Tab-separated table of C-alpha atoms and ligand atoms in Angstrom:
chain	number	residue	atom	x	y	z
O	173	MET	CA	0.002	0.002	0.001
O	174	SER	CA	1.326	3.426	-0.840
O	175	LEU	CA	1.979	5.821	1.991
O	176	THR	CA	0.339	8.833	0.422
O	177	THR	CA	-2.948	8.196	-1.384
O	178	PRO	CA	-3.144	10.001	-4.724
O	179	ALA	CA	-5.915	12.590	-4.785
O	180	LEU	CA	-8.887	13.250	-7.040
O	181	ALA	CA	-9.488	16.778	-8.302
O	182	GLY	CA	-11.039	19.101	-5.757
O	183	LYS	CA	-13.934	19.954	-8.067
O	184	LEU	CA	-15.307	16.419	-7.567
O	185	ALA	CA	-16.083	17.108	-3.921
O	186	GLY	CA	-19.596	18.444	-4.488
O	187	LEU	CA	-20.615	16.098	-7.302
O	188	GLN	CA	-23.169	13.351	-6.870
O	189	SER	CA	-24.252	10.480	-9.051
O	190	SER	CA	-27.604	11.100	-10.709
O	191	ALA	CA	-30.312	9.746	-8.384
O	192	ILE	CA	-32.150	8.550	-11.470
O	193	ARG	CA	-29.260	6.520	-12.843
O	194	ASP	CA	-28.886	4.932	-9.398
O	195	LEU	CA	-32.607	4.179	-9.237
O	196	LEU	CA	-32.536	2.583	-12.688
O	197	LYS	CA	-30.287	-0.146	-11.313
O	198	LEU	CA	-32.976	-1.050	-8.737
O	199	THR	CA	-35.918	-0.976	-11.106
O	200	ALA	CA	-34.497	-3.460	-13.619
O	201	ARG	CA	-36.298	-6.189	-11.575
O	202	ALA	CA	-38.837	-8.034	-13.747
O	203	ASP	CA	-41.647	-7.768	-11.157
O	204	ILE	CA	-41.476	-3.971	-11.089
O	205	ILE	CA	-43.295	-1.799	-13.630
O	206	SER	CA	-40.908	1.079	-14.055
O	207	LEU	CA	-42.227	4.544	-14.772
O	208	ALA	CA	-38.843	5.750	-13.548
O	209	GLY	CA	-36.517	5.149	-16.461
O	210	GLY	CA	-37.017	7.941	-18.935
O	211	LEU	CA	-35.953	5.782	-21.865
O	212	PRO	CA	-37.523	5.732	-25.314
O	213	ASP	CA	-39.108	2.368	-26.243
O	214	ALA	CA	-36.450	0.170	-27.891
O	215	GLU	CA	-39.178	-1.846	-29.604
O	216	LEU	CA	-40.209	1.232	-31.577
O	217	MET	CA	-36.656	1.930	-32.731
O	218	PRO	CA	-36.068	1.145	-36.427
O	219	GLY	CA	-33.482	-1.624	-35.976
O	220	GLU	CA	-33.763	-3.024	-39.480
O	221	ARG	CA	-33.484	0.377	-41.116
O	222	ILE	CA	-30.467	1.172	-38.949
O	223	ALA	CA	-28.848	-2.141	-39.975
O	224	ALA	CA	-29.489	-1.489	-43.674
O	225	ALA	CA	-28.225	2.109	-43.488
O	226	THR	CA	-25.128	0.964	-41.596
O	227	ALA	CA	-24.404	-1.737	-44.176
O	228	ALA	CA	-24.808	0.778	-46.992
O	229	ALA	CA	-22.565	3.265	-45.190
O	230	LEU	CA	-19.783	0.678	-44.969
O	231	ALA	CA	-19.491	0.656	-48.762
O	232	ASP	CA	-17.395	3.791	-48.246
O	233	PRO	CA	-14.256	2.948	-46.181
O	234	ALA	CA	-14.084	6.593	-45.086
O	235	VAL	CA	-16.815	5.883	-42.515
O	236	LEU	CA	-14.294	3.725	-40.623
O	237	GLN	CA	-11.806	6.573	-40.453
O	238	TYR	CA	-11.536	9.476	-37.999
O	239	THR	CA	-13.712	12.311	-39.195
O	240	GLU	CA	-13.863	16.074	-38.725
O	241	SER	CA	-14.427	17.197	-35.122
O	242	PRO	CA	-17.553	19.246	-35.962
O	243	GLY	CA	-19.113	16.196	-37.592
O	244	TRP	CA	-19.386	14.064	-40.737
O	245	PRO	CA	-20.044	16.555	-43.568
O	246	ALA	CA	-23.029	14.678	-45.034
O	247	LEU	CA	-24.799	14.703	-41.682
O	248	ARG	CA	-24.044	18.373	-41.027
O	249	ALA	CA	-25.573	19.232	-44.411
O	250	VAL	CA	-28.786	17.323	-43.619
O	251	LEU	CA	-28.992	18.873	-40.174
O	252	ALA	CA	-28.416	22.383	-41.535
O	253	ALA	CA	-31.391	21.927	-43.871
O	254	ARG	CA	-33.615	20.509	-41.110
O	255	GLU	CA	-32.648	23.222	-38.604
O	256	SER	CA	-33.165	25.950	-41.212
O	257	ALA	CA	-36.720	24.718	-41.733
O	258	ARG	CA	-37.342	24.426	-38.012
O	259	ILE	CA	-35.874	27.794	-37.014
O	260	GLY	CA	-37.191	29.669	-40.051
O	261	ARG	CA	-33.893	31.141	-41.296
O	262	THR	CA	-30.959	29.726	-43.222
O	263	VAL	CA	-28.587	27.989	-40.821
O	264	PRO	CA	-25.188	27.601	-42.558
O	265	VAL	CA	-23.357	24.288	-42.149
O	266	GLU	CA	-20.636	26.083	-40.125
O	267	GLU	CA	-23.255	26.774	-37.443
O	268	VAL	CA	-24.160	23.097	-37.020
O	269	PHE	CA	-21.919	21.054	-34.740
O	270	VAL	CA	-22.442	17.318	-34.207
O	271	THR	CA	-21.834	15.896	-30.728
O	272	HIS	CA	-21.921	12.535	-28.944
O	273	GLY	CA	-25.602	12.931	-28.053
O	274	SER	CA	-26.888	16.354	-27.101
O	275	GLN	CA	-25.548	15.647	-23.608
O	276	GLN	CA	-22.016	16.178	-24.928
O	277	ALA	CA	-23.120	19.493	-26.411
O	278	LEU	CA	-24.226	20.565	-22.910
O	279	SER	CA	-20.958	19.445	-21.430
O	280	LEU	CA	-18.747	21.196	-24.021
O	281	LEU	CA	-20.893	24.338	-23.885
O	282	ALA	CA	-20.502	24.543	-20.131
O	283	GLU	CA	-16.742	24.696	-20.644
O	284	VAL	CA	-16.955	27.189	-23.486
O	285	LEU	CA	-19.487	29.580	-21.967
O	286	LEU	CA	-18.835	29.461	-18.211
O	287	ASP	CA	-16.040	30.672	-16.008
O	288	PRO	CA	-16.068	29.163	-12.496
O	289	GLY	CA	-18.640	31.022	-10.407
O	290	ALA	CA	-20.589	32.242	-13.453
O	291	LEU	CA	-24.346	32.295	-12.931
O	292	VAL	CA	-26.489	29.751	-14.753
O	293	ILE	CA	-30.259	29.912	-14.544
O	294	VAL	CA	-31.986	26.559	-14.763
O	295	GLU	CA	-35.615	25.556	-14.556
O	296	ASP	CA	-37.083	24.187	-11.344
O	297	PRO	CA	-37.644	21.239	-11.551
O	298	ALA	CA	-34.557	20.842	-13.758
O	299	TYR	CA	-33.174	18.392	-16.292
O	300	VAL	CA	-30.737	16.510	-14.078
O	301	GLY	CA	-28.179	15.985	-16.861
O	302	ALA	CA	-27.870	19.753	-17.236
O	303	LEU	CA	-27.550	20.269	-13.487
O	304	GLN	CA	-24.708	17.741	-13.350
O	305	VAL	CA	-22.869	19.534	-16.143
O	306	PHE	CA	-23.301	23.034	-14.718
O	307	ARG	CA	-22.294	21.888	-11.236
O	308	ALA	CA	-19.196	20.188	-12.621
O	309	ALA	CA	-18.282	23.448	-14.361
O	310	GLY	CA	-18.315	25.212	-10.984
O	311	ALA	CA	-21.207	27.472	-11.968
O	312	ARG	CA	-23.410	29.274	-9.473
O	313	ILE	CA	-26.895	27.931	-10.108
O	314	ALA	CA	-30.169	29.757	-9.610
O	315	ALA	CA	-33.549	28.285	-10.443
O	316	VAL	CA	-36.703	29.766	-11.909
O	317	PRO	CA	-39.871	27.670	-11.498
O	318	LEU	CA	-42.041	26.221	-14.242
O	319	ASP	CA	-45.794	26.538	-14.486
O	320	GLY	CA	-48.224	25.106	-17.040
O	321	ASP	CA	-46.736	27.415	-19.725
O	322	GLY	CA	-43.116	26.510	-19.012
O	323	LEU	CA	-40.393	28.716	-17.531
O	324	ARG	CA	-41.786	31.636	-15.497
O	325	VAL	CA	-40.109	34.277	-17.644
O	326	ASP	CA	-41.710	36.973	-15.464
O	327	LEU	CA	-39.738	35.659	-12.456
O	328	LEU	CA	-36.554	35.569	-14.535
O	329	GLU	CA	-37.239	39.212	-15.319
O	330	GLU	CA	-37.474	39.950	-11.589
O	331	LEU	CA	-34.088	38.316	-11.017
O	332	LEU	CA	-32.594	40.422	-13.804
O	333	ALA	CA	-34.203	43.558	-12.372
O	334	ALA	CA	-32.669	42.690	-8.996
O	335	GLY	CA	-29.233	42.779	-10.653
O	336	GLU	CA	-28.523	39.111	-11.352
O	337	ARG	CA	-26.386	38.697	-14.465
O	338	PRO	CA	-26.574	35.150	-15.824
O	339	ALA	CA	-24.098	33.911	-18.401
O	340	VAL	CA	-26.532	31.200	-19.500
O	341	VAL	CA	-30.227	30.400	-19.178
O	342	HIS	CA	-30.983	26.728	-19.812
O	343	THR	CA	-34.475	25.745	-20.934
O	344	VAL	CA	-36.073	22.520	-22.120
O	345	SER	CA	-38.577	24.320	-24.293
O	346	ASN	CA	-40.765	21.418	-25.470
O	347	PHE	CA	-42.419	18.661	-23.399
O	348	HIS	CA	-40.134	19.261	-20.459
O	349	ASN	CA	-38.092	16.605	-18.721
O	350	PRO	CA	-39.264	16.218	-15.979
O	351	GLY	CA	-42.040	18.843	-15.897
O	352	GLY	CA	-44.038	17.727	-18.955
O	353	VAL	CA	-44.836	21.338	-19.955
O	354	THR	CA	-44.053	23.438	-23.059
O	355	LEU	CA	-42.856	27.047	-23.101
O	356	ALA	CA	-45.634	29.288	-24.429
O	357	PRO	CA	-44.882	31.214	-27.672
O	358	GLU	CA	-45.112	34.692	-26.085
O	359	ARG	CA	-42.679	33.606	-23.369
O	360	ARG	CA	-40.238	32.382	-26.037
O	361	ARG	CA	-40.253	35.801	-27.634
O	362	ARG	CA	-39.812	37.580	-24.284
O	363	LEU	CA	-37.015	35.251	-23.184
O	364	ALA	CA	-35.136	35.982	-26.418
O	365	GLU	CA	-35.627	39.742	-25.902
O	366	LEU	CA	-34.242	39.485	-22.377
O	367	ALA	CA	-31.195	37.558	-23.628
O	368	GLU	CA	-30.429	40.338	-26.096
O	369	ALA	CA	-31.103	43.132	-23.606
O	370	HIS	CA	-28.956	41.577	-20.840
O	371	GLY	CA	-26.322	39.788	-22.917
O	372	PHE	CA	-26.799	36.170	-21.873
O	373	TRP	CA	-26.868	32.955	-23.867
O	374	ILE	CA	-29.933	30.766	-23.994
O	375	ILE	CA	-29.372	27.036	-24.299
O	376	GLU	CA	-32.575	25.684	-25.813
O	377	ASP	CA	-32.381	21.967	-25.067
O	378	ASP	CA	-34.908	20.305	-27.363
O	379	PRO	CA	-34.677	16.528	-27.714
O	380	TYR	CA	-38.471	16.045	-27.522
O	381	GLY	CA	-39.870	18.665	-29.931
O	382	GLU	CA	-40.792	16.159	-32.632
O	383	LEU	CA	-42.695	13.939	-30.218
O	384	TRP	CA	-45.876	16.055	-30.176
O	385	PHE	CA	-49.260	14.380	-29.895
O	386	ASP	CA	-52.049	16.709	-31.046
O	387	GLN	CA	-50.277	19.734	-32.445
O	388	PRO	CA	-46.682	20.520	-33.401
O	389	ALA	CA	-44.440	22.288	-30.896
O	390	PRO	CA	-44.303	26.090	-31.262
O	391	ALA	CA	-41.508	27.840	-33.211
O	392	PRO	CA	-38.252	27.354	-31.283
O	393	VAL	CA	-36.803	30.068	-29.049
O	394	ALA	CA	-33.955	30.134	-31.593
O	395	ALA	CA	-36.414	31.637	-34.086
O	396	TYR	CA	-36.349	34.853	-32.041
O	397	SER	CA	-32.625	35.448	-31.432
O	398	SER	CA	-29.170	34.383	-32.589
O	399	GLN	CA	-28.135	34.290	-28.927
O	400	VAL	CA	-29.954	30.965	-28.654
O	401	ILE	CA	-27.872	27.806	-28.913
O	402	ARG	CA	-30.284	25.056	-29.906
O	403	LEU	CA	-29.620	21.419	-29.028
O	404	SER	CA	-31.335	18.371	-30.384
O	405	SER	CA	-30.637	14.737	-31.119
O	406	VAL	CA	-31.787	11.560	-32.847
O	407	SER	CA	-31.996	9.732	-29.500
O	408	LYS	CA	-35.781	10.063	-29.144
O	409	ILE	CA	-36.714	9.729	-32.830
O	410	LEU	CA	-34.252	7.030	-34.012
O	411	ALA	CA	-32.091	5.521	-31.258
O	412	PRO	CA	-29.875	6.769	-28.438
O	413	ALA	CA	-27.204	4.202	-29.345
O	414	LEU	CA	-26.277	6.175	-32.452
O	415	ARG	CA	-25.090	8.899	-30.056
O	416	VAL	CA	-25.869	11.567	-32.593
O	417	GLY	CA	-26.775	14.941	-31.152
O	418	TRP	CA	-26.076	18.445	-32.395
O	419	MET	CA	-26.118	22.111	-31.649
O	420	THR	CA	-26.821	25.097	-33.823
O	421	ALA	CA	-24.778	28.021	-32.571
O	422	PRO	CA	-22.957	31.111	-33.880
O	423	ASP	CA	-19.713	30.343	-35.662
O	424	ARG	CA	-17.481	31.594	-32.826
O	425	VAL	CA	-19.193	29.268	-30.358
O	426	CYS	CA	-18.803	26.321	-32.757
O	427	ARG	CA	-15.125	27.102	-33.202
O	428	ALA	CA	-14.576	27.202	-29.437
O	429	VAL	CA	-16.513	23.949	-28.986
O	430	GLU	CA	-14.336	22.400	-31.701
O	431	LEU	CA	-11.172	23.072	-29.703
O	432	LEU	CA	-12.647	21.285	-26.688
O	433	LYS	CA	-14.138	18.429	-28.693
O	434	GLN	CA	-10.677	17.695	-30.080
O	435	GLY	CA	-9.432	17.260	-26.516
O	436	ALA	CA	-12.491	15.300	-25.373
O	437	ASP	CA	-12.722	12.616	-28.066
O	438	LEU	CA	-11.099	13.929	-31.292
O	439	CYS	CA	-14.295	13.353	-33.255
O	440	GLY	CA	-17.557	11.423	-33.307
O	441	SER	CA	-18.255	8.243	-35.270
O	442	ALA	CA	-18.454	8.748	-39.021
O	443	LEU	CA	-20.240	5.396	-39.221
O	444	THR	CA	-23.195	6.258	-36.981
O	445	GLN	CA	-23.290	9.809	-38.346
O	446	GLN	CA	-23.591	8.541	-41.938
O	447	THR	CA	-26.282	6.087	-40.758
O	448	ALA	CA	-28.196	8.950	-39.150
O	449	ALA	CA	-27.740	11.063	-42.294
O	450	THR	CA	-29.213	8.299	-44.459
O	451	LEU	CA	-32.254	7.886	-42.211
O	452	LEU	CA	-32.853	11.632	-41.835
O	453	THR	CA	-32.628	12.047	-45.614
O	454	ASP	CA	-35.326	9.469	-46.295
O	455	THR	CA	-37.951	12.031	-45.391
O	456	GLU	CA	-41.003	10.037	-46.424
O	457	TRP	CA	-39.997	7.030	-44.349
O	458	LEU	CA	-38.879	9.251	-41.448
O	459	ALA	CA	-42.173	11.149	-41.317
O	460	ALA	CA	-44.128	7.876	-41.194
O	461	HIS	CA	-41.801	6.447	-38.544
O	462	ILE	CA	-42.050	9.484	-36.258
O	463	LYS	CA	-45.808	9.582	-36.783
O	464	SER	CA	-46.139	6.007	-35.571
O	465	VAL	CA	-43.922	6.655	-32.508
O	466	ARG	CA	-46.051	9.708	-31.668
O	467	ALA	CA	-49.257	7.692	-31.972
O	468	ARG	CA	-47.957	4.939	-29.674
O	469	TYR	CA	-46.648	7.359	-27.058
O	470	ALA	CA	-49.833	9.452	-27.230
O	471	ALA	CA	-52.021	6.413	-26.535
O	472	ARG	CA	-49.809	5.422	-23.593
O	473	ALA	CA	-49.732	8.952	-22.214
O	474	ARG	CA	-53.508	9.241	-22.362
O	475	ALA	CA	-53.955	5.891	-20.629
O	476	LEU	CA	-51.570	6.908	-17.857
O	477	VAL	CA	-53.158	10.305	-17.283
O	478	ALA	CA	-56.663	8.803	-17.333
O	479	ALA	CA	-55.613	6.153	-14.796
O	480	VAL	CA	-54.087	8.782	-12.493
O	481	ARG	CA	-57.245	10.916	-12.653
O	482	THR	CA	-59.778	8.124	-12.158
O	483	THR	CA	-57.727	6.389	-9.452
O	484	PHE	CA	-56.604	9.374	-7.401
O	485	GLY	CA	-59.123	12.116	-8.242
O	486	ASP	CA	-58.047	15.388	-6.604
O	487	ARG	CA	-55.414	13.712	-4.457
O	488	LEU	CA	-52.853	13.630	-7.273
O	489	THR	CA	-52.636	16.368	-9.916
O	490	CYS	CA	-50.991	15.477	-13.193
O	491	THR	CA	-49.891	17.457	-16.269
O	492	ASP	CA	-51.733	16.870	-19.530
O	493	ALA	CA	-49.372	14.935	-21.738
O	494	ALA	CA	-49.105	16.929	-24.977
O	495	GLY	CA	-45.890	15.236	-26.140
O	496	GLY	CA	-42.511	13.943	-25.067
O	497	MET	CA	-42.064	11.099	-22.607
O	498	PHE	CA	-43.126	12.338	-19.143
O	499	VAL	CA	-45.891	13.596	-16.959
O	500	TRP	CA	-45.307	15.372	-13.673
O	501	ALA	CA	-47.681	14.462	-10.865
O	502	GLU	CA	-48.080	16.062	-7.439
O	503	PHE	CA	-49.908	14.826	-4.356
O	504	THR	CA	-52.133	17.524	-2.944
O	505	ASP	CA	-52.337	15.946	0.526
O	506	GLY	CA	-48.660	16.259	1.403
O	507	THR	CA	-47.723	12.637	0.636
O	508	ASP	CA	-43.911	12.476	0.553
O	509	THR	CA	-42.915	10.684	-2.659
O	510	SER	CA	-39.390	9.810	-1.452
O	511	ALA	CA	-40.862	8.231	1.689
O	512	LEU	CA	-43.493	6.442	-0.432
O	513	LEU	CA	-40.963	4.897	-2.835
O	514	PRO	CA	-40.028	1.777	-0.805
O	515	ALA	CA	-43.744	0.891	-0.449
O	516	ALA	CA	-44.255	1.537	-4.166
O	517	LEU	CA	-41.330	-0.730	-5.086
O	518	GLU	CA	-42.789	-3.339	-2.735
O	519	ALA	CA	-46.116	-3.006	-4.576
O	520	GLY	CA	-44.261	-3.390	-7.893
O	521	VAL	CA	-44.089	0.127	-9.358
O	522	ALA	CA	-41.253	2.618	-9.645
O	523	TYR	CA	-41.149	6.359	-10.342
O	524	VAL	CA	-38.649	9.124	-9.727
O	525	PRO	CA	-39.433	11.297	-6.676
O	526	GLY	CA	-39.631	15.022	-7.410
O	527	ALA	CA	-36.740	15.669	-5.034
O	528	ALA	CA	-34.355	14.223	-7.666
O	529	PHE	CA	-35.064	17.236	-9.910
O	530	ALA	CA	-35.356	19.895	-7.228
O	531	VAL	CA	-33.155	22.973	-7.195
O	532	SER	CA	-34.872	25.585	-4.975
O	533	ASP	CA	-38.285	24.125	-4.246
O	534	ALA	CA	-38.092	20.672	-2.592
O	535	TYR	CA	-40.848	19.040	-4.694
O	536	ARG	CA	-41.391	16.530	-1.878
O	537	SER	CA	-44.894	15.590	-3.006
O	538	ALA	CA	-44.091	15.397	-6.707
O	539	MET	CA	-42.896	12.669	-9.029
O	540	ARG	CA	-41.957	12.092	-12.645
O	541	LEU	CA	-43.828	9.355	-14.476
O	542	CYS	CA	-42.475	8.064	-17.799
O	543	PHE	CA	-45.073	6.529	-20.108
O	544	THR	CA	-42.950	5.380	-23.040
O	545	THR	CA	-41.912	1.842	-22.220
O	546	SER	CA	-45.151	0.155	-21.062
O	547	ASP	CA	-48.379	-0.532	-22.936
O	548	GLU	CA	-51.681	0.982	-21.848
O	549	ALA	CA	-52.814	-1.957	-19.712
O	550	THR	CA	-49.468	-2.083	-17.898
O	551	LEU	CA	-49.577	1.647	-17.210
O	552	THR	CA	-53.064	1.302	-15.756
O	553	GLU	CA	-51.842	-1.569	-13.576
O	554	ALA	CA	-48.880	0.580	-12.465
O	555	ILE	CA	-51.226	3.292	-11.218
O	556	SER	CA	-53.354	0.763	-9.369
O	557	ARG	CA	-50.170	-0.509	-7.651
O	558	LEU	CA	-49.228	3.066	-6.832
O	559	SER	CA	-52.648	3.583	-5.312
O	560	ALA	CA	-52.254	0.462	-3.180
O	561	ALA	CA	-48.871	1.730	-1.950
O	562	ALA	CA	-50.259	5.205	-1.197
O	563	ARG	CA	-53.284	3.937	0.713
X	235	PMP	N1	-31.589	17.054	-22.802
X	235	PMP	C1	-32.678	16.552	-22.198
X	235	PMP	C2	-33.715	17.478	-21.685
X	235	PMP	C3	-32.832	15.159	-22.058
X	235	PMP	O1	-33.940	14.688	-21.446
X	235	PMP	C4	-31.824	14.308	-22.562
X	235	PMP	C5	-31.935	12.784	-22.459
X	235	PMP	N2	-32.399	12.288	-21.283
X	235	PMP	C6	-30.707	14.884	-23.172
X	235	PMP	C7	-30.630	16.261	-23.286
X	235	PMP	C8	-29.557	14.091	-23.705
X	235	PMP	O2	-29.911	13.187	-24.687
X	235	PMP	P1	-28.896	12.643	-25.773
X	235	PMP	O3	-27.504	12.862	-25.246
X	235	PMP	O4	-29.212	11.201	-25.921
X	235	PMP	O5	-29.142	13.441	-27.017
């Protein structure tokens, strides 16, 4: 044994493992219906199409080589066209940067945009993957709550009026993880105005925008300002295993991210990026595929929400699922969802307690329910188990 134990970096002291990732290990048991995971349904992923596109990609040996750090050119071109249509202005290829899932975009952006101690505003409840990144970057974090129309931009305005000067505001604009809500169009416009007036970046984190049920998501925040860095990915529409995410950002941000990406992993996989490019280019097939995923998730979401409402009545409020993968439910009688979890697991159902996403508010009576990976009957059974546990 060595006499002096080698140290880990000091910045690790405050970091914790994601409570959700830890919980996932527990809920893999076959007798538990898990509403905890937050994973897209693997059975709806287009495995055969991915295999065929991968085989076709391999005809070009270049896909086995290292590629450019900002991404495989064919994929960047497809993404530039898609983002231009989505944002409503021409996004040049230089402003599209491909990352290892959109999570890597968050991680590289935190290094590029934040000095230690810089203020980052997140939503409360927050996307845990963003919290982990901003904490690791040594940022000071302040939270602004969500309501049914998304981020309370009026409360952000109060913080700004009180003299707070954020470097970054992070928002999951569509079908929030975990909050289930979507940022209202007039708030998008106002948020963009505030960014320009006060000189902060907005990170619009949008992996769920295409998973709408009844009506498409509103125009992105990025439609209102070039100070918005928009993130998205194929994880929820094709498969997370491709690890294809991207950001659209001003050229100088992309160039800074490129320097860090070189140090992080040199480049992404040309093979999975060409596969993604092929599938995204087959627009007729893609539209039909996404439509069928939407329909399946919508049916599951409706079954879950209906079960919550008929089983619990006023005791448990629940967001209307308009898209995405989650609803956010809150006990109105003070039931503590962390304390309830062991009984729920015993009854054979898992969820993530609201406390896992809490920044300022404790969200002790809240929970996130994921509806993507069980069929309607199983979701209904899950809520009846939850009711038994909560009795
Ligand atoms: N942002 C949000 C809000 C998410 O929910 C997720 C996935 N859980 C991600 C980013 C990262 O996804 P990926 O890296 O697979 O693109």
